[in-house]
């Protein structure tokens, strides 16, 4: 899903973080995004988060990022700002993914190391509480409806296909598709479209899995 949609929904998760913190001292908020080693993606996330005012320190760390923007560095900065309890908010599309498990491992919430992970858990004395990822949120449904309306000419004769990255695991992919089907139902109703369908690319999966997902997308 587009970065703007994900950034928009972070507001609701920050609100959740505020409730969990219950105005206690020694609390920090850690936003974790995928990130990139090039381009303006990281800076765009930082700019959006910079407009949110909270009574606690907020830092952002990226799973894939040059030095200065890593999760460990963000945690260290929060500790220096007095955080002893850190609420981690993953800026990810889905909680059903290898990246979510990766975050759980880094924060010490799970002990089994995911296969693709090379780094070790965070070095910190702080405790962590992890929220869910974006998953389903009516706010995203409204954004999708607005975007589809911009391209629509005769909705009663049109089909909208929602495309997400998708995981490698078959069971997790079904969970992604379940969430996409909820968005599709919202979109069909809001826009009056003939059909709305959700599909995943799964382009990090083995060739046969990715090719099957591509066929399903083309069939749709």
Coordinates of N, CA and C in Angstrom, one line a residue:
X1 N 0.8 -1.2 0.0 CA 0.0 0.0 0.0 C 0.9 1.2 0.0
X2 N 0.3 2.3 -0.4 CA 1.1 3.6 -0.6 C 1.5 4.1 0.7
X3 N 2.7 4.8 0.7 CA 3.2 5.3 2.0 C 2.3 6.3 2.6
X4 N 1.6 7.1 1.8 CA 0.7 8.1 2.4 C -0.4 7.5 3.3
X5 N -0.9 6.3 2.8 CA -2.0 5.6 3.6 C -1.4 5.2 4.9
X6 N -0.2 4.6 4.8 CA 0.4 4.1 6.1 C 0.7 5.2 7.0
X7 N 1.2 6.3 6.5 CA 1.5 7.4 7.4 C 0.3 8.0 8.0
X8 N -0.8 8.0 7.3 CA -2.1 8.6 7.8 C -2.6 7.7 9.0
X9 N -2.4 6.4 8.9 CA -3.0 5.6 10.0 C -2.1 5.6 11.2
X10 N -0.9 6.1 11.1 CA 0.0 6.1 12.3 C -0.6 7.0 13.4
X11 N -1.4 8.0 13.0 CA -2.1 8.8 14.0 C -2.9 8.0 14.9
X12 N -3.7 7.1 14.4 CA -4.5 6.3 15.3 C -3.7 5.4 16.2
X13 N -2.5 4.9 15.7 CA -1.7 4.1 16.6 C -0.9 4.9 17.6
X14 N -0.6 6.1 17.3 CA 0.0 7.0 18.2 C -1.0 7.3 19.4
X15 N -2.3 7.4 19.0 CA -3.3 7.6 20.0 C -3.4 6.4 20.9
X16 N -3.3 5.2 20.4 CA -3.2 4.0 21.2 C -2.0 4.0 22.1
X17 N -0.9 4.5 21.6 CA 0.3 4.6 22.4 C 0.1 5.5 23.6
X18 N -0.6 6.6 23.3 CA -0.9 7.6 24.4 C -1.7 7.0 25.5
X19 N -2.7 6.2 25.1 CA -3.6 5.5 26.1 C -2.8 4.5 26.9
X20 N -1.9 3.7 26.3 CA -1.1 2.7 27.0 C -0.2 3.4 28.0
X21 N 0.4 4.5 27.6 CA 1.3 5.2 28.4 C 0.7 5.8 29.7
X22 N -0.6 6.1 29.6 CA -1.3 6.6 30.8 C -0.6 7.7 31.5
X23 N 0.0 8.6 30.7 CA 0.6 9.8 31.3 C 1.7 9.5 32.3
X24 N 2.3 8.3 32.2 CA 3.4 7.9 33.1 C 4.7 8.6 32.7
X25 N 5.6 8.8 33.6 CA 6.9 9.3 33.3 C 7.8 8.1 32.9
X26 N 8.9 8.4 32.2 CA 9.8 7.4 31.8 C 9.3 6.6 30.6
X27 N 8.3 7.2 29.8 CA 7.8 6.5 28.7 C 8.3 7.1 27.4
X28 N 8.6 6.3 26.4 CA 9.0 6.8 25.1 C 8.3 6.0 24.0
X29 N 8.2 6.6 22.9 CA 7.5 5.9 21.7 C 8.5 5.7 20.6
X30 N 8.6 4.4 20.2 CA 9.5 4.0 19.1 C 8.6 3.6 17.9
X31 N 8.7 4.4 16.8 CA 8.1 4.0 15.5 C 9.1 3.3 14.7
X32 N 8.6 2.1 14.2 CA 9.5 1.2 13.4 C 9.0 1.1 12.0
X33 N 9.7 1.5 11.0 CA 9.3 1.4 9.6 C 10.3 0.6 8.8
X34 N 9.9 0.1 7.6 CA 10.8 -0.7 6.8 C 12.0 0.0 6.4
X35 N 11.9 1.2 5.8 CA 13.0 2.0 5.4 C 13.7 1.5 4.1
X36 N 14.6 2.4 3.7 CA 15.4 2.1 2.5 C 16.8 2.7 2.6
X37 N 17.7 2.2 1.8 CA 19.1 2.7 1.9 C 19.3 3.9 0.9
X38 N 18.3 4.2 0.1 CA 18.4 5.3 -0.9 C 17.0 5.9 -1.1
X39 N 17.0 7.1 -1.8 CA 15.8 7.8 -2.0 C 15.3 8.6 -0.8
X40 N 14.1 9.1 -0.9 CA 13.6 10.0 0.1 C 12.6 9.4 1.0
X41 N 12.4 8.1 0.9 CA 11.4 7.4 1.7 C 11.5 7.7 3.2
X42 N 12.7 7.5 3.7 CA 13.0 7.7 5.2 C 12.7 9.1 5.6
X43 N 13.1 10.0 4.8 CA 12.9 11.4 5.2 C 11.4 11.8 5.2
X44 N 10.7 11.2 4.2 CA 9.2 11.4 4.2 C 8.5 11.0 5.5
X45 N 9.0 9.8 6.0 CA 8.4 9.3 7.2 C 8.7 10.2 8.3
X46 N 10.0 10.6 8.4 CA 10.4 11.5 9.5 C 9.6 12.8 9.5
X47 N 9.4 13.4 8.3 CA 8.7 14.7 8.2 C 7.3 14.5 8.7
X48 N 6.6 13.4 8.3 CA 5.2 13.2 8.7 C 5.1 13.1 10.2
X49 N 6.0 12.3 10.8 CA 6.0 12.1 12.2 C 6.4 13.3 13.0
X50 N 7.1 14.2 12.4 CA 7.6 15.4 13.1 C 6.4 16.3 13.3
X51 N 5.3 16.1 12.7 CA 4.1 17.0 12.9 C 3.2 16.5 14.0
X52 N 3.5 15.4 14.6 CA 2.7 14.8 15.7 C 3.3 15.3 17.0
X53 N 2.5 15.8 17.9 CA 2.9 16.3 19.2 C 2.4 15.3 20.3
X54 N 3.4 14.8 21.1 CA 3.1 13.9 22.2 C 3.8 14.4 23.4
X55 N 3.3 14.0 24.6 CA 3.9 14.4 25.8 C 5.1 13.5 26.2
X56 N 5.5 12.6 25.3 CA 6.7 11.7 25.5 C 7.6 11.8 24.3
X57 N 8.9 11.5 24.5 CA 9.8 11.5 23.4 C 9.5 10.5 22.4
X58 N 9.7 10.8 21.1 CA 9.4 9.9 20.0 C 10.6 9.8 19.1
X59 N 11.0 8.6 18.8 CA 12.1 8.3 17.9 C 11.6 7.3 16.8
X60 N 12.3 7.3 15.7 CA 11.9 6.4 14.6 C 13.2 5.6 14.2
X61 N 13.0 4.3 14.0 CA 14.1 3.4 13.6 C 13.6 2.6 12.4
X62 N 14.5 2.3 11.5 CA 14.2 1.6 10.2 C 14.8 0.2 10.2
X63 N 14.1 -0.7 9.7 CA 14.6 -2.1 9.5 C 15.8 -2.1 8.5
X64 N 15.6 -1.4 7.4 CA 16.6 -1.3 6.4 C 17.1 0.1 6.2
X65 N 18.2 0.5 6.8 CA 18.6 1.9 6.7 C 20.1 2.1 7.1
X66 N 20.7 3.1 6.5 CA 22.1 3.4 6.9 C 22.3 3.7 8.4
X67 N 23.5 3.8 8.8 CA 23.8 4.2 10.2 C 23.1 5.5 10.5
X68 N 22.7 5.6 11.8 CA 22.0 6.8 12.2 C 20.5 6.7 12.3
X69 N 20.0 5.7 11.6 CA 18.6 5.5 11.5 C 18.1 4.1 11.9
X70 N 19.0 3.4 12.5 CA 18.7 2.0 12.9 C 17.8 2.0 14.2
X71 N 17.1 0.8 14.4 CA 16.3 0.7 15.6 C 17.1 0.8 16.9
X72 N 18.3 0.2 16.9 CA 19.1 0.2 18.1 C 19.5 1.7 18.4
X73 N 19.8 2.5 17.4 CA 20.2 3.9 17.6 C 19.0 4.7 18.1
X74 N 17.8 4.3 17.6 CA 16.6 5.0 18.1 C 16.3 4.7 19.6
X75 N 16.5 3.4 19.9 CA 16.3 3.0 21.3 C 17.2 3.7 22.2
X76 N 18.5 3.7 21.8 CA 19.5 4.4 22.6 C 19.2 5.9 22.8
X77 N 18.7 6.5 21.8 CA 18.3 7.9 21.9 C 17.1 8.1 22.9
X78 N 16.2 7.2 22.9 CA 15.1 7.3 23.8 C 15.5 7.1 25.2
X79 N 16.5 6.2 25.4 CA 17.0 5.9 26.8 C 17.7 7.2 27.3
X80 N 18.5 7.9 26.4 CA 19.1 9.1 26.8 C 18.2 10.2 27.1
X81 N 17.0 10.1 26.6 CA 15.9 11.1 26.9 C 15.1 10.7 28.1
X82 N 15.5 9.6 28.8 CA 14.8 9.2 30.0 C 13.8 8.1 29.9
X83 N 13.7 7.5 28.7 CA 12.7 6.4 28.6 C 13.1 5.1 29.2
X84 N 12.3 4.6 30.1 CA 12.5 3.3 30.7 C 11.5 2.3 30.2
X85 N 10.4 2.7 29.6 CA 9.3 1.9 29.1 C 9.1 2.4 27.7
X86 N 9.2 1.6 26.7 CA 9.1 2.0 25.3 C 7.9 1.3 24.6
X87 N 7.0 2.1 24.1 CA 5.9 1.6 23.3 C 6.3 1.6 21.8
X88 N 6.4 0.4 21.2 CA 6.9 0.3 19.8 C 5.7 0.2 18.9
X89 N 5.7 1.1 17.9 CA 4.6 1.1 16.9 C 5.1 0.8 15.5
X90 N 4.8 -0.4 15.0 CA 5.3 -0.8 13.7 C 4.5 -0.1 12.6
X91 N 5.2 0.6 11.7 CA 4.6 1.3 10.6 C 4.6 0.3 9.4
X92 N 3.9 -0.8 9.6 CA 3.8 -1.9 8.6 C 2.4 -2.1 8.1
X93 N 2.2 -2.6 7.0 CA 0.8 -2.9 6.5 C 0.2 -4.0 7.3
X94 N 0.9 -5.0 7.6 CA 0.3 -6.2 8.3 C 1.1 -6.7 9.4
X95 N 0.4 -7.2 10.4 CA 1.0 -7.9 11.6 C 1.4 -9.3 11.2
X96 N 0.9 -9.8 10.1 CA 1.1 -11.2 9.7 C 2.2 -11.2 8.6
X97 N 3.4 -11.0 9.1 CA 4.6 -10.9 8.2 C 5.9 -11.3 8.9
X98 N 6.9 -11.6 8.1 CA 8.2 -11.9 8.7 C 8.8 -10.6 9.3
X99 N 8.5 -9.4 8.8 CA 9.0 -8.2 9.4 C 8.4 -8.0 10.8
X100 N 7.2 -8.3 11.0 CA 6.6 -8.2 12.3 C 7.3 -9.1 13.3
X101 N 7.6 -10.3 12.9 CA 8.3 -11.3 13.7 C 9.7 -10.8 14.0
X102 N 10.3 -10.2 13.0 CA 11.6 -9.6 13.1 C 11.7 -8.6 14.2
X103 N 10.7 -7.7 14.2 CA 10.6 -6.7 15.2 C 10.4 -7.3 16.6
X104 N 9.5 -8.3 16.7 CA 9.3 -9.0 18.0 C 10.7 -9.6 18.5
X105 N 11.5 -10.1 17.6 CA 12.8 -10.7 18.0 C 13.7 -9.5 18.5
X106 N 13.8 -8.5 17.7 CA 14.7 -7.3 18.1 C 14.3 -6.8 19.5
X107 N 13.0 -6.8 19.8 CA 12.5 -6.2 21.1 C 12.5 -7.2 22.2
X108 N 12.9 -8.5 21.9 CA 13.0 -9.5 23.0 C 11.6 -10.1 23.3
X109 N 10.6 -9.9 22.5 CA 9.3 -10.4 22.7 C 9.2 -11.9 22.3
X110 N 10.0 -12.2 21.4 CA 10.2 -13.7 21.0 C 11.6 -14.0 21.0
X111 N 11.9 -15.3 21.3 CA 13.3 -15.7 21.4 C 13.8 -16.5 20.2
X112 N 12.9 -17.0 19.4 CA 13.4 -17.7 18.2 C 13.7 -16.7 17.1
X113 N 14.9 -16.9 16.5 CA 15.4 -15.9 15.6 C 14.9 -16.2 14.2
X114 N 14.2 -15.3 13.5 CA 13.7 -15.5 12.2 C 14.9 -15.8 11.2
X115 N 14.6 -16.6 10.2 CA 15.7 -17.1 9.3 C 16.4 -16.0 8.6
X116 N 15.8 -14.9 8.2 CA 16.4 -13.9 7.4 C 17.1 -12.8 8.2
X117 N 17.1 -13.0 9.5 CA 17.6 -11.9 10.4 C 19.0 -12.2 10.8
X118 N 19.9 -11.2 10.7 CA 21.3 -11.3 11.0 C 21.6 -10.6 12.3
X119 N 20.9 -9.5 12.6 CA 21.2 -8.6 13.8 C 20.7 -9.3 15.0
X120 N 21.2 -8.8 16.2 CA 20.8 -9.4 17.5 C 19.7 -8.5 18.1
X121 N 19.1 -8.9 19.2 CA 18.1 -8.1 19.9 C 18.7 -6.8 20.4
X122 N 17.8 -5.9 20.7 CA 18.3 -4.6 21.2 C 19.0 -4.7 22.5
X123 N 20.1 -3.9 22.6 CA 20.8 -3.8 23.9 C 20.2 -2.6 24.7
X124 N 19.5 -2.9 25.7 CA 18.8 -1.8 26.4 C 18.3 -2.4 27.8
X125 N 18.1 -1.4 28.7 CA 17.5 -1.8 30.0 C 16.0 -1.5 30.0
X126 N 15.5 -0.9 28.9 CA 14.1 -0.5 28.9 C 13.2 -1.7 28.6
X127 N 12.0 -1.6 29.0 CA 11.0 -2.7 28.6 C 10.2 -2.2 27.4
X128 N 9.7 -3.2 26.7 CA 8.9 -2.8 25.4 C 7.5 -3.3 25.5
X129 N 6.6 -2.6 24.9 CA 5.3 -3.0 24.6 C 5.0 -2.7 23.1
X130 N 4.6 -3.8 22.4 CA 4.5 -3.7 20.9 C 3.0 -3.6 20.5
X131 N 2.6 -2.6 19.7 CA 1.3 -2.6 19.2 C 1.2 -3.4 17.9
X132 N 0.0 -3.6 17.4 CA -0.2 -4.2 16.1 C 0.2 -3.3 15.0
X133 N 0.3 -3.8 13.8 CA 0.6 -3.0 12.6 C -0.7 -2.4 12.2
X134 N -0.7 -1.8 11.0 CA -1.9 -1.2 10.5 C -3.1 -2.2 10.3
X135 N -2.9 -3.3 9.7 CA -3.9 -4.3 9.5 C -5.2 -3.6 8.9
X136 N -6.3 -3.8 9.6 CA -7.6 -3.2 9.0 C -7.9 -1.9 9.9
X137 N -8.2 -0.8 9.1 CA -8.6 0.4 9.8 C -9.5 1.1 8.8
X138 N -10.7 1.5 9.3 CA -11.7 2.2 8.5 C -11.1 3.5 7.8
X139 N -10.1 4.1 8.5 CA -9.5 5.3 7.9 C -8.9 5.0 6.6
X140 N -8.2 3.8 6.5 CA -7.7 3.4 5.2 C -8.8 3.2 4.1
X141 N -9.9 2.7 4.5 CA -11.0 2.5 3.6 C -11.4 3.8 3.0
X142 N -11.5 4.8 3.8 CA -11.9 6.1 3.3 C -10.9 6.7 2.3
X143 N -9.6 6.5 2.6 CA -8.6 7.0 1.7 C -8.6 6.3 0.4
X144 N -8.8 4.9 0.5 CA -8.9 4.2 -0.8 C -10.1 4.6 -1.6
X145 N -11.2 4.9 -1.0 CA -12.4 5.3 -1.7 C -12.2 6.6 -2.4
X146 N -11.5 7.5 -1.7 CA -11.2 8.8 -2.3 C -10.3 8.7 -3.5
X147 N -9.3 7.8 -3.4 CA -8.3 7.6 -4.5 C -9.0 6.9 -5.7
X148 N -9.9 5.9 -5.5 CA -10.6 5.3 -6.5 C -11.5 6.2 -7.2
X149 N -12.2 7.1 -6.4 CA -13.1 8.1 -7.0 C -12.4 9.0 -8.0
X150 N -11.2 9.3 -7.7 CA -10.4 10.2 -8.6 C -10.2 9.7 -10.0
X151 N -10.2 8.3 -10.1 CA -10.0 7.7 -11.4 C -11.3 7.1 -12.0
X152 N -12.3 7.1 -11.2 CA -13.6 6.5 -11.7 C -14.4 7.4 -12.6
X153 N -15.0 6.7 -13.6 CA -15.9 7.4 -14.5 C -17.3 6.9 -14.5
X154 N -17.4 5.6 -14.4 CA -18.7 4.9 -14.3 C -18.6 3.7 -13.3
X155 N -18.6 4.0 -12.0 CA -18.3 3.0 -11.0 C -19.2 1.7 -11.1
X156 N -20.4 1.9 -11.5 CA -21.3 0.7 -11.6 C -20.8 -0.3 -12.6
X157 N -19.9 0.1 -13.5 CA -19.4 -0.8 -14.6 C -17.9 -1.1 -14.4
X158 N -17.3 -0.6 -13.2 CA -15.9 -0.7 -13.0 C -15.5 -1.7 -11.9
X159 N -14.3 -2.3 -12.0 CA -13.8 -3.2 -11.0 C -12.5 -2.6 -10.5
X160 N -12.4 -2.6 -9.2 CA -11.2 -2.0 -8.5 C -10.4 -3.2 -7.9
X161 N -9.1 -3.3 -8.2 CA -8.3 -4.3 -7.6 C -7.3 -3.7 -6.7
X162 N -7.3 -4.1 -5.4 CA -6.4 -3.7 -4.4 C -5.2 -4.6 -4.4
X163 N -4.0 -4.1 -4.5 CA -2.8 -5.0 -4.6 C -1.9 -4.6 -3.5
X164 N -1.5 -5.7 -2.7 CA -0.6 -5.5 -1.6 C 0.6 -6.4 -1.8
X165 N 1.7 -6.1 -1.1 CA 2.9 -6.9 -1.3 C 2.7 -8.4 -1.0
X166 N 2.2 -8.7 0.2 CA 2.0 -10.1 0.6 C 3.2 -10.8 1.1
X167 N 2.9 -11.8 2.0 CA 4.0 -12.6 2.6 C 4.4 -13.8 1.8
X168 N 5.4 -14.6 2.2 CA 5.8 -15.8 1.6 C 4.9 -17.0 2.1
X169 N 4.6 -17.0 3.3 CA 3.8 -18.1 3.9 C 2.4 -18.1 3.5
X170 N 1.9 -19.3 3.1 CA 0.5 -19.5 2.6 C -0.5 -19.1 3.6
X171 N -0.4 -19.5 4.9 CA -1.4 -19.2 5.9 C -1.4 -17.7 6.2
X172 N -0.3 -17.1 6.2 CA -0.2 -15.7 6.4 C -0.8 -14.9 5.2
X173 N -0.6 -15.5 4.0 CA -1.2 -14.8 2.9 C -2.7 -14.8 2.9
X174 N -3.3 -15.9 3.4 CA -4.7 -15.9 3.6 C -5.2 -14.8 4.5
X175 N -4.4 -14.6 5.6 CA -4.8 -13.5 6.5 C -4.7 -12.1 5.9
X176 N -3.7 -11.9 5.0 CA -3.6 -10.7 4.2 C -4.8 -10.5 3.3
X177 N -5.2 -11.6 2.7 CA -6.3 -11.6 1.7 C -7.6 -11.3 2.5
X178 N -7.7 -11.8 3.7 CA -8.9 -11.6 4.5 C -9.1 -10.1 4.8
X179 N -7.9 -9.5 5.1 CA -7.9 -8.0 5.4 C -8.3 -7.2 4.1
X180 N -7.6 -7.6 3.0 CA -7.9 -7.0 1.8 C -9.4 -7.1 1.3
X181 N -10.0 -8.2 1.7 CA -11.4 -8.4 1.3 C -12.3 -7.5 2.1
X182 N -11.9 -7.2 3.3 CA -12.6 -6.2 4.1 C -12.5 -4.8 3.5
X183 N -11.3 -4.4 3.1 CA -11.2 -3.2 2.4 C -11.9 -3.1 1.1
X184 N -11.9 -4.2 0.4 CA -12.6 -4.3 -0.9 C -14.1 -4.1 -0.7
X185 N -14.7 -4.8 0.3 CA -16.1 -4.7 0.6 C -16.5 -3.2 0.9
X186 N -15.6 -2.6 1.8 CA -15.8 -1.2 2.1 C -15.8 -0.3 0.9
X187 N -14.8 -0.6 0.0 CA -14.6 0.2 -1.2 C -15.8 0.1 -2.2
X188 N -16.2 -1.2 -2.4 CA -17.3 -1.4 -3.3 C -18.6 -0.7 -2.8
X189 N -18.9 -0.7 -1.5 CA -20.0 -0.1 -1.0 C -19.9 1.5 -1.1
X190 N -18.8 2.0 -0.7 CA -18.6 3.4 -0.6 C -18.6 4.0 -2.0
X191 N -18.0 3.3 -3.0 CA -17.9 3.9 -4.4 C -18.9 3.4 -5.3
X192 N -19.7 2.4 -4.9 CA -20.7 1.9 -5.9 C -20.2 1.2 -7.0
X193 N -19.0 0.5 -6.8 CA -18.3 -0.2 -7.9 C -19.0 -1.5 -8.2
X194 N -18.8 -2.0 -9.4 CA -19.4 -3.3 -9.7 C -18.7 -4.4 -9.0
X195 N -17.3 -4.3 -8.8 CA -16.6 -5.3 -8.1 C -15.4 -4.6 -7.4
X196 N -14.9 -5.2 -6.3 CA -13.6 -4.8 -5.7 C -13.0 -6.0 -5.2
X197 N -11.7 -6.2 -5.6 CA -11.0 -7.5 -5.3 C -9.6 -7.2 -4.7
X198 N -9.2 -8.0 -3.8 CA -7.9 -7.9 -3.2 C -7.0 -9.0 -3.7
X199 N -5.7 -8.6 -4.0 CA -4.7 -9.6 -4.4 C -3.4 -9.2 -3.8
X200 N -2.5 -10.2 -3.7 CA -1.1 -10.0 -3.2 C -0.1 -10.4 -4.2
X201 N 1.0 -9.7 -4.3 CA 2.1 -10.0 -5.2 C 3.0 -11.1 -4.8
X202 N 3.3 -11.1 -3.5 CA 4.2 -12.2 -3.0 C 5.5 -12.3 -3.8
X203 N 6.1 -11.2 -4.1 CA 7.3 -11.2 -5.0 C 8.6 -11.5 -4.3
X204 N 8.5 -11.7 -3.0 CA 9.7 -12.3 -2.3 C 9.7 -13.8 -2.1
X205 N 8.6 -14.4 -2.5 CA 8.4 -15.8 -2.3 C 9.1 -16.6 -3.4
X206 N 9.2 -17.9 -3.2 CA 9.8 -18.8 -4.3 C 9.1 -18.6 -5.6
X207 N 9.8 -18.9 -6.7 CA 9.3 -18.6 -8.0 C 7.9 -19.1 -8.2
X208 N 7.6 -20.4 -7.8 CA 6.3 -21.0 -8.1 C 5.2 -20.3 -7.4
X209 N 5.5 -19.8 -6.1 CA 4.5 -19.1 -5.3 C 4.2 -17.7 -5.9
X210 N 5.3 -17.0 -6.3 CA 5.2 -15.7 -6.9 C 4.4 -15.8 -8.2
X211 N 4.8 -16.8 -9.0 CA 4.2 -16.9 -10.4 C 2.7 -17.2 -10.2
X212 N 2.3 -18.0 -9.2 CA 0.9 -18.3 -9.0 C 0.1 -17.1 -8.6
X213 N 0.8 -16.2 -7.7 CA 0.1 -15.0 -7.3 C 0.0 -14.0 -8.5
X214 N 1.0 -14.0 -9.4 CA 0.9 -13.2 -10.6 C -0.2 -13.6 -11.5
X215 N -0.4 -14.9 -11.6 CA -1.5 -15.4 -12.5 C -2.9 -15.0 -11.9
X216 N -3.0 -15.1 -10.6 CA -4.3 -14.7 -9.9 C -4.6 -13.2 -10.1
X217 N -3.5 -12.4 -10.1 CA -3.7 -11.0 -10.3 C -4.1 -10.7 -11.7
X218 N -3.5 -11.4 -12.7 CA -3.9 -11.2 -14.1 C -5.3 -11.7 -14.3
X219 N -5.7 -12.8 -13.7 CA -7.0 -13.3 -13.9 C -8.0 -12.3 -13.3
X220 N -7.7 -11.7 -12.2 CA -8.6 -10.7 -11.6 C -8.7 -9.5 -12.6

